[in-house]
PDB file of C-alpha atoms and ligand atoms in Angstrom:
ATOM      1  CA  UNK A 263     115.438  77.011 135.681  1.00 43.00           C
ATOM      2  CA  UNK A 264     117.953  74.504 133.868  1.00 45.00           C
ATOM      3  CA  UNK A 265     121.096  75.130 135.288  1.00 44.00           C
ATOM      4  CA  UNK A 266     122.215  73.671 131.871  1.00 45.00           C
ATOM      5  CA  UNK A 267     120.627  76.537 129.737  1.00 45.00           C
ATOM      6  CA  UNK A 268     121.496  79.008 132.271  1.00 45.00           C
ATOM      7  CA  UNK A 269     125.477  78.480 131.882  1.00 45.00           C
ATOM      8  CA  UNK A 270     127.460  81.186 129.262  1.00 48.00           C
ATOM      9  CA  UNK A 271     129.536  79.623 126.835  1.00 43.00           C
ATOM     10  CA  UNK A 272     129.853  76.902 129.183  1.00 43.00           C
ATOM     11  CA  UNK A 273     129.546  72.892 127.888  1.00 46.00           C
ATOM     12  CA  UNK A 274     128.001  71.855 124.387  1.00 51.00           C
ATOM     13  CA  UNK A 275     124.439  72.898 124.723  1.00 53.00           C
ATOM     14  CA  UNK A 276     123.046  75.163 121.905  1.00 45.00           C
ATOM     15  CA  UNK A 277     121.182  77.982 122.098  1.00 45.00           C
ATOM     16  CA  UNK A 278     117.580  77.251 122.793  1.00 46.00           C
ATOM     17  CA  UNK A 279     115.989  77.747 118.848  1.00 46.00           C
ATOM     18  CA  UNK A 280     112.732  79.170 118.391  1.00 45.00           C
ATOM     19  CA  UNK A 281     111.998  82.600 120.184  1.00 46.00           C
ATOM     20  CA  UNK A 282     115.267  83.233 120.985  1.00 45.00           C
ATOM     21  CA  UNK A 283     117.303  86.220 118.241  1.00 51.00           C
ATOM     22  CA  UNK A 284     117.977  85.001 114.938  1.00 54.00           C
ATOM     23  CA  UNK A 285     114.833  83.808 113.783  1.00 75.00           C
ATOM     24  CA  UNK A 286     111.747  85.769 111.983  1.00 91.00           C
ATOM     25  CA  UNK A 287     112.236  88.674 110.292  1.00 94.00           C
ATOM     26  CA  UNK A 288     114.606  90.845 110.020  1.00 96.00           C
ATOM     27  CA  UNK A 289     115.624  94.448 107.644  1.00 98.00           C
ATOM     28  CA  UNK A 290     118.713  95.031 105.687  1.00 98.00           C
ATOM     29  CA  UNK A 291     118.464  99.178 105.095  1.00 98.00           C
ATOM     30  CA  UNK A 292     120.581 101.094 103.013  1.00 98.00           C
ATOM     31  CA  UNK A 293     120.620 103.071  99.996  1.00 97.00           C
ATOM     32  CA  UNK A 294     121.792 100.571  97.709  1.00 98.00           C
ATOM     33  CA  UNK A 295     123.522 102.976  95.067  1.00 97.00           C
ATOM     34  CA  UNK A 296     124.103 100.580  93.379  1.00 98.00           C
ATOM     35  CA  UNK A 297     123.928  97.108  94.770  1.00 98.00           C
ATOM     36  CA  UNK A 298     126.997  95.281  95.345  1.00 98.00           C
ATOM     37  CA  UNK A 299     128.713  92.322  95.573  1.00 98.00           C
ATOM     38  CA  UNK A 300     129.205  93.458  99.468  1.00 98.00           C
ATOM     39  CA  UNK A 301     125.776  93.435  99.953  1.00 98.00           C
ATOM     40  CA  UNK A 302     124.628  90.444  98.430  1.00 98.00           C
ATOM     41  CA  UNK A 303     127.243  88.622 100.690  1.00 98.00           C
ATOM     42  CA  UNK A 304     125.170  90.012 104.143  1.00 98.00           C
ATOM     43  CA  UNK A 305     121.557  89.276 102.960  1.00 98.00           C
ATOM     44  CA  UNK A 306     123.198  85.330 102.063  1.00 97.00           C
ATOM     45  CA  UNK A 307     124.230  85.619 105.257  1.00 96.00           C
ATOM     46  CA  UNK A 308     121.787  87.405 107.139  1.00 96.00           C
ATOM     47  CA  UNK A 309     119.791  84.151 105.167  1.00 95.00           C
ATOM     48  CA  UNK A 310     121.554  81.777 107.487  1.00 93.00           C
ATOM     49  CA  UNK A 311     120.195  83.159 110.927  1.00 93.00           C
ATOM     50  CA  UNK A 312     116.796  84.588 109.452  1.00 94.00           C
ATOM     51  CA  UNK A 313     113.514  82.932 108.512  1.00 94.00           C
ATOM     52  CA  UNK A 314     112.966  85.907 106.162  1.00 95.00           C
ATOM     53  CA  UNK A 315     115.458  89.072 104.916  1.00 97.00           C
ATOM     54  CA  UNK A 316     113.396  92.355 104.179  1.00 97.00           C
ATOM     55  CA  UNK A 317     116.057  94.339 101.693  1.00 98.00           C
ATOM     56  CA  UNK A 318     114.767  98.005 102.430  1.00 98.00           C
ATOM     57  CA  UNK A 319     116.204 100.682 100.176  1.00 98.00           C
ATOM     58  CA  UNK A 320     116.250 103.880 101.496  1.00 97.00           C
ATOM     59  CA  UNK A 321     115.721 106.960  99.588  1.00 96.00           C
ATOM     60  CA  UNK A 322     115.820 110.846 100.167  1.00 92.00           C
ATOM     61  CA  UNK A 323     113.037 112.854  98.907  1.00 88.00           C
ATOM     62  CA  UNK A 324     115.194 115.876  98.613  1.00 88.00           C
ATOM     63  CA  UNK A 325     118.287 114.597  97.071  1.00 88.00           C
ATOM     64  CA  UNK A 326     118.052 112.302  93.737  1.00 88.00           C
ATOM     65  CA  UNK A 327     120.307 109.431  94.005  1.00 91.00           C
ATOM     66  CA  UNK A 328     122.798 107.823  91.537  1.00 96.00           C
ATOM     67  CA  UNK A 329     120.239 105.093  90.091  1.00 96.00           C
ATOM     68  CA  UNK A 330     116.693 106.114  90.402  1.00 96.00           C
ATOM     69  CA  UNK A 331     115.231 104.586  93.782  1.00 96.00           C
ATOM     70  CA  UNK A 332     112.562 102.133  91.352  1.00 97.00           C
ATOM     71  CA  UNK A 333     115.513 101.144  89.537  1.00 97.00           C
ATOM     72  CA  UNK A 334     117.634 100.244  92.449  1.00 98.00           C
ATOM     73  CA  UNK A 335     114.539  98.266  94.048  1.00 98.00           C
ATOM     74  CA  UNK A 336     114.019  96.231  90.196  1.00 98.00           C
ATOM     75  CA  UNK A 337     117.536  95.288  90.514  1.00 98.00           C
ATOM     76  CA  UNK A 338     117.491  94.182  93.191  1.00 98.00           C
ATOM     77  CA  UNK A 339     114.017  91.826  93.096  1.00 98.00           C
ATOM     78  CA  UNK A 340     115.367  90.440  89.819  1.00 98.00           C
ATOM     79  CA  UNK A 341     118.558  89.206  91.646  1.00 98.00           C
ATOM     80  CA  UNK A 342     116.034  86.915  93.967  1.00 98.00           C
ATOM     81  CA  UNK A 343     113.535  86.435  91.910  1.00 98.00           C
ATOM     82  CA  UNK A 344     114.043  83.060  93.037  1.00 96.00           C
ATOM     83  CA  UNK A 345     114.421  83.573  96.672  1.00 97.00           C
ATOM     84  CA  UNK A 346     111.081  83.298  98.226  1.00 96.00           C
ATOM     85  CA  UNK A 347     112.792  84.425 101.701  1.00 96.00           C
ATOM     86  CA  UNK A 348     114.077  87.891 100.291  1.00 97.00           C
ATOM     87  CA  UNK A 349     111.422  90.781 100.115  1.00 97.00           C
ATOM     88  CA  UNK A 350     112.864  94.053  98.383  1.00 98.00           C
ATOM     89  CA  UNK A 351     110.789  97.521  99.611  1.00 98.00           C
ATOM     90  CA  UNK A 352     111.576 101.365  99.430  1.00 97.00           C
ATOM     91  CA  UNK A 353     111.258 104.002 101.916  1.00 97.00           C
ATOM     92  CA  UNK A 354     112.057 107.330 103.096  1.00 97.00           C
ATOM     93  CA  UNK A 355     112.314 108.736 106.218  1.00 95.00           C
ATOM     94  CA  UNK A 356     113.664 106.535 109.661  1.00 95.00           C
ATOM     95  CA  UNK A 357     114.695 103.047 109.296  1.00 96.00           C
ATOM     96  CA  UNK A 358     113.851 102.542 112.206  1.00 95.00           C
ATOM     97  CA  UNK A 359     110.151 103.856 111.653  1.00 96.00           C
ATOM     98  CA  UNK A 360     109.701 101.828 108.786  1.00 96.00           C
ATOM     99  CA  UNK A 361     111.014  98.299 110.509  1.00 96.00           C
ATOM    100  CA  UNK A 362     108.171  99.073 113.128  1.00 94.00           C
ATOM    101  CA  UNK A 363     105.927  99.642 110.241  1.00 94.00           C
ATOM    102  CA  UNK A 364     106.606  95.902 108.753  1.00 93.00           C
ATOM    103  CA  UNK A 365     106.527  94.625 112.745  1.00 92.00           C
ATOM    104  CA  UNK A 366     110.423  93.507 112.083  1.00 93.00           C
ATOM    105  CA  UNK A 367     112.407  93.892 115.380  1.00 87.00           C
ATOM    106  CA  UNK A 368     116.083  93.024 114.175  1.00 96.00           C
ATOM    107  CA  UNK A 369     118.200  95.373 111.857  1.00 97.00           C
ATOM    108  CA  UNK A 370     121.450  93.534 110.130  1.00 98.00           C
ATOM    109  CA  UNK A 371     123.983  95.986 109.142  1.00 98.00           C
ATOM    110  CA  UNK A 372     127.594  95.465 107.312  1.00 98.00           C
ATOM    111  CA  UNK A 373     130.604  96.392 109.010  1.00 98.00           C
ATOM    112  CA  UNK A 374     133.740  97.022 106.719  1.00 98.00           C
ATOM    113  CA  UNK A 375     136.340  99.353 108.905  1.00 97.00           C
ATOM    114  CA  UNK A 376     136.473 100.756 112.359  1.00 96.00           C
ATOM    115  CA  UNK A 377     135.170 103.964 111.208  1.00 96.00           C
ATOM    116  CA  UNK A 378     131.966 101.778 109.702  1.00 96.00           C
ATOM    117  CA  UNK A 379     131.798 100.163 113.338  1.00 97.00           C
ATOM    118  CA  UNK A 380     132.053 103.448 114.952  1.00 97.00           C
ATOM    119  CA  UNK A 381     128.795 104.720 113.050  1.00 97.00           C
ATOM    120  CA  UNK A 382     126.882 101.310 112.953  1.00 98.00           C
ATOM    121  CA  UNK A 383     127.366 101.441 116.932  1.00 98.00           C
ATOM    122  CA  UNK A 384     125.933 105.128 117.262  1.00 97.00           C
ATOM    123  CA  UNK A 385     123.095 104.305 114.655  1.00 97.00           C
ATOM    124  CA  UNK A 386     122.261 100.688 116.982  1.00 97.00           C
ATOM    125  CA  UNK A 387     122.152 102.558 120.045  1.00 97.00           C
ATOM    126  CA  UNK A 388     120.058 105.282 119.334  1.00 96.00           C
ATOM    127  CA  UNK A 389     117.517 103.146 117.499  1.00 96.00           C
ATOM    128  CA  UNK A 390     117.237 100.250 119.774  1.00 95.00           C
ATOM    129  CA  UNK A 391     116.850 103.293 122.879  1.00 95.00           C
ATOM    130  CA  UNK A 392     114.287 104.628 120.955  1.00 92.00           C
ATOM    131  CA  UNK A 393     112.673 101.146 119.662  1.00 93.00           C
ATOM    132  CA  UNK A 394     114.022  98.328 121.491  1.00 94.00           C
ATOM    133  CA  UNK A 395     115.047  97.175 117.669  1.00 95.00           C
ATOM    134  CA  UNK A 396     117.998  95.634 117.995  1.00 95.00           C
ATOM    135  CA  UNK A 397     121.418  95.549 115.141  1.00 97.00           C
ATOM    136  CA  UNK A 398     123.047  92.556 113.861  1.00 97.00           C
ATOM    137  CA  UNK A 399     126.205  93.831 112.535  1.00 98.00           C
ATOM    138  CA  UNK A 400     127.986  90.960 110.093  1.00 98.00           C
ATOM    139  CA  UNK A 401     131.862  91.521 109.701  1.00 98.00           C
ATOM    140  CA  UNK A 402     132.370  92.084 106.336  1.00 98.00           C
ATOM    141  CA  UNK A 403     133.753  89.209 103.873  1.00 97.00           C
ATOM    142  CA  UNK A 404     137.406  90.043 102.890  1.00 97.00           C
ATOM    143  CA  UNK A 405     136.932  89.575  99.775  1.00 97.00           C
ATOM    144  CA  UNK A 406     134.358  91.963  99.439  1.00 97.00           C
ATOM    145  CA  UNK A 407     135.497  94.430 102.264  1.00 96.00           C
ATOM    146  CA  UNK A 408     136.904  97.555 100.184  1.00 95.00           C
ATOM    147  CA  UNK A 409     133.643  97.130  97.921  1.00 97.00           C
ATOM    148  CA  UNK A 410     131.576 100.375  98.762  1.00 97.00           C
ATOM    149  CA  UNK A 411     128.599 101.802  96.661  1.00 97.00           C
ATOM    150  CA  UNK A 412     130.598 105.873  96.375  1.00 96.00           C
ATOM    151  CA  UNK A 413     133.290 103.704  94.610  1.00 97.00           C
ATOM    152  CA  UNK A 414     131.169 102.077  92.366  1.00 97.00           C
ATOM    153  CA  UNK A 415     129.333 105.630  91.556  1.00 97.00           C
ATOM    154  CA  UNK A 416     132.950 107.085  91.176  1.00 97.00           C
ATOM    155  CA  UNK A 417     134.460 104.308  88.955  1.00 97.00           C
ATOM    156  CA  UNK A 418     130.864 104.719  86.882  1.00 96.00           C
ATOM    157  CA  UNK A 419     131.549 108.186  86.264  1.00 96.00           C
ATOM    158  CA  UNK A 420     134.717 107.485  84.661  1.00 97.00           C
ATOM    159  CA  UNK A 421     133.385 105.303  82.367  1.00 96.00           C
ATOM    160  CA  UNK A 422     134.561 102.253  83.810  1.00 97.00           C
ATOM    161  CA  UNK A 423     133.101  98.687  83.619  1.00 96.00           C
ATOM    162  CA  UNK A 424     131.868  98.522  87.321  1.00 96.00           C
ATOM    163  CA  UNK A 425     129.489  94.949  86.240  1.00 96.00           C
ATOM    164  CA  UNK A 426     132.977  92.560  88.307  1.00 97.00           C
ATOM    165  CA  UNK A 427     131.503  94.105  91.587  1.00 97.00           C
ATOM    166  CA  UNK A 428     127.820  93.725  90.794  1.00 97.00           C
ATOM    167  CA  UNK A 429     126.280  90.672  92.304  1.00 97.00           C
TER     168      UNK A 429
HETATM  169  P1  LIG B 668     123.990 103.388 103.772  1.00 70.55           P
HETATM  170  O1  LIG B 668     123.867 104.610 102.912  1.00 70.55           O
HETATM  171  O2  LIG B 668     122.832 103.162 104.679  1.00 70.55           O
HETATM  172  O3  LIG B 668     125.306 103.188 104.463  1.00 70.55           O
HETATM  173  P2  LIG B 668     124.840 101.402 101.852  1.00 70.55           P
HETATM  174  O4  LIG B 668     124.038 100.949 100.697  1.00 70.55           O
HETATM  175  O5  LIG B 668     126.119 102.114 101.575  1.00 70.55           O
HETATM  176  O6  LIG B 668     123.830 102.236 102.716  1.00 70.55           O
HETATM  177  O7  LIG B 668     125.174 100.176 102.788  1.00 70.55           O
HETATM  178  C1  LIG B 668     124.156  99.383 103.355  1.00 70.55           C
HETATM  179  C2  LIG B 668     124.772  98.447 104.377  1.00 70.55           C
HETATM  180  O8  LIG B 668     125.650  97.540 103.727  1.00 70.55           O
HETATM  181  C3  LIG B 668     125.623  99.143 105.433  1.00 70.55           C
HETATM  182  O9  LIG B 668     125.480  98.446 106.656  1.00 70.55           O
HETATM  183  C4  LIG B 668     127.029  98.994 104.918  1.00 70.55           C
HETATM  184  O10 LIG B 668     127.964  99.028 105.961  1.00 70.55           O
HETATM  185  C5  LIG B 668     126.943  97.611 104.305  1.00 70.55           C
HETATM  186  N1  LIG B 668     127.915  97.394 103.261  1.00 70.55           N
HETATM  187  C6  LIG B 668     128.205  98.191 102.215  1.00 70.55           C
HETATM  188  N2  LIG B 668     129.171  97.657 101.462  1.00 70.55           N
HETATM  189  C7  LIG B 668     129.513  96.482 102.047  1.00 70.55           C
HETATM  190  C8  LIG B 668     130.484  95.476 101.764  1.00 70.55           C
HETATM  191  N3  LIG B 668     131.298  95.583 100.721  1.00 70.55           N
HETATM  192  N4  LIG B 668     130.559  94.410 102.591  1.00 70.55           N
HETATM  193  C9  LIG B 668     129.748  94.324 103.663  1.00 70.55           C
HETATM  194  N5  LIG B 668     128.815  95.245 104.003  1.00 70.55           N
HETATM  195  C10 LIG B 668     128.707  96.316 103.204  1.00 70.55           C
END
């Protein structure tokens, strides 16, 4: 083996490309009720390290949602209409049943807060120990970082003009 590739943050050789994380496919989950500015920051992101961003909106079969589940997903196709790399699906039941489905191996998830992390590092444990799928968490951008969907319902319901948060 390359002693050069085999060194950890040592020197100025990049990470081998090709096979390596970060490339192929990978599945941004969440409900998605609505679609913020927030989120449309990690799949631009998730953009730069991924050949191809599945956006999979997850819906509950017992509980209606804010925004019907077709509406959410029509939304959200509209937005990248032009983005040949962004594929917007629905589904119920495990995430990490349906990435297996679609034969993606890498989950990216937003982090805004500790008690976000605290979650996102139960959820990326148990799935990848039942999987092997790994989670790319993505700090949060600061600007967008207090942006959360149960705000945007709340705000909604109080007839206020939510569209300044709405990608
Ligand atoms: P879920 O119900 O699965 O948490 P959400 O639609 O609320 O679904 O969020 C989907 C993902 O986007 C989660 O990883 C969440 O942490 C992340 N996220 C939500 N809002 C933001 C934001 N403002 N900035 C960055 N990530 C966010």
């Amino acid at each position: 083996m390359n002693s050069e590739n085999n060194s950890v943050g040592g020197g100025n050789t990049p990470p081998p490309r090709g096979r390596g994380w970060g490339r192929g496919l990978c599945l941004f989950p969440g409900s998605f009720d609505p679609f913020t500015k927030g989120h449309d920051d990690i799949v631009r992101r998730a953009l730069g390290l991924f050949d191809e961003v599945v956006i999979a909106v997850g819906y509950n079969e017992q509980k209606a949602g804010w925004m019907p589940v077709e509406e959410r997903v029509a939304t959200i196709r509209k937005l990248y209409a032009d983005e040949p790399r962004i594929r917007v699906e629905s589904y119920t039941g495990l995430t990490v049943d349906f990435a297996r489905e679609q034969g993606i191996t890498a989950i990216v998830r937003g982090v805004r807060s500790t008690s976000d992390f605290e979650y996102e590092m139960q959820m990326a444990d148990v799935n990848r120990q039942l999987t092997g799928i790994e989670t790319i968490l993505l700090p949060a951008s600061p600007q967008f970082a207090s942006l959360s969907s149960s705000v945007m319902r709340e705000l909604a319901h109080f007839h206020h003009d939510i569209s300044e948060f709405l990608p």
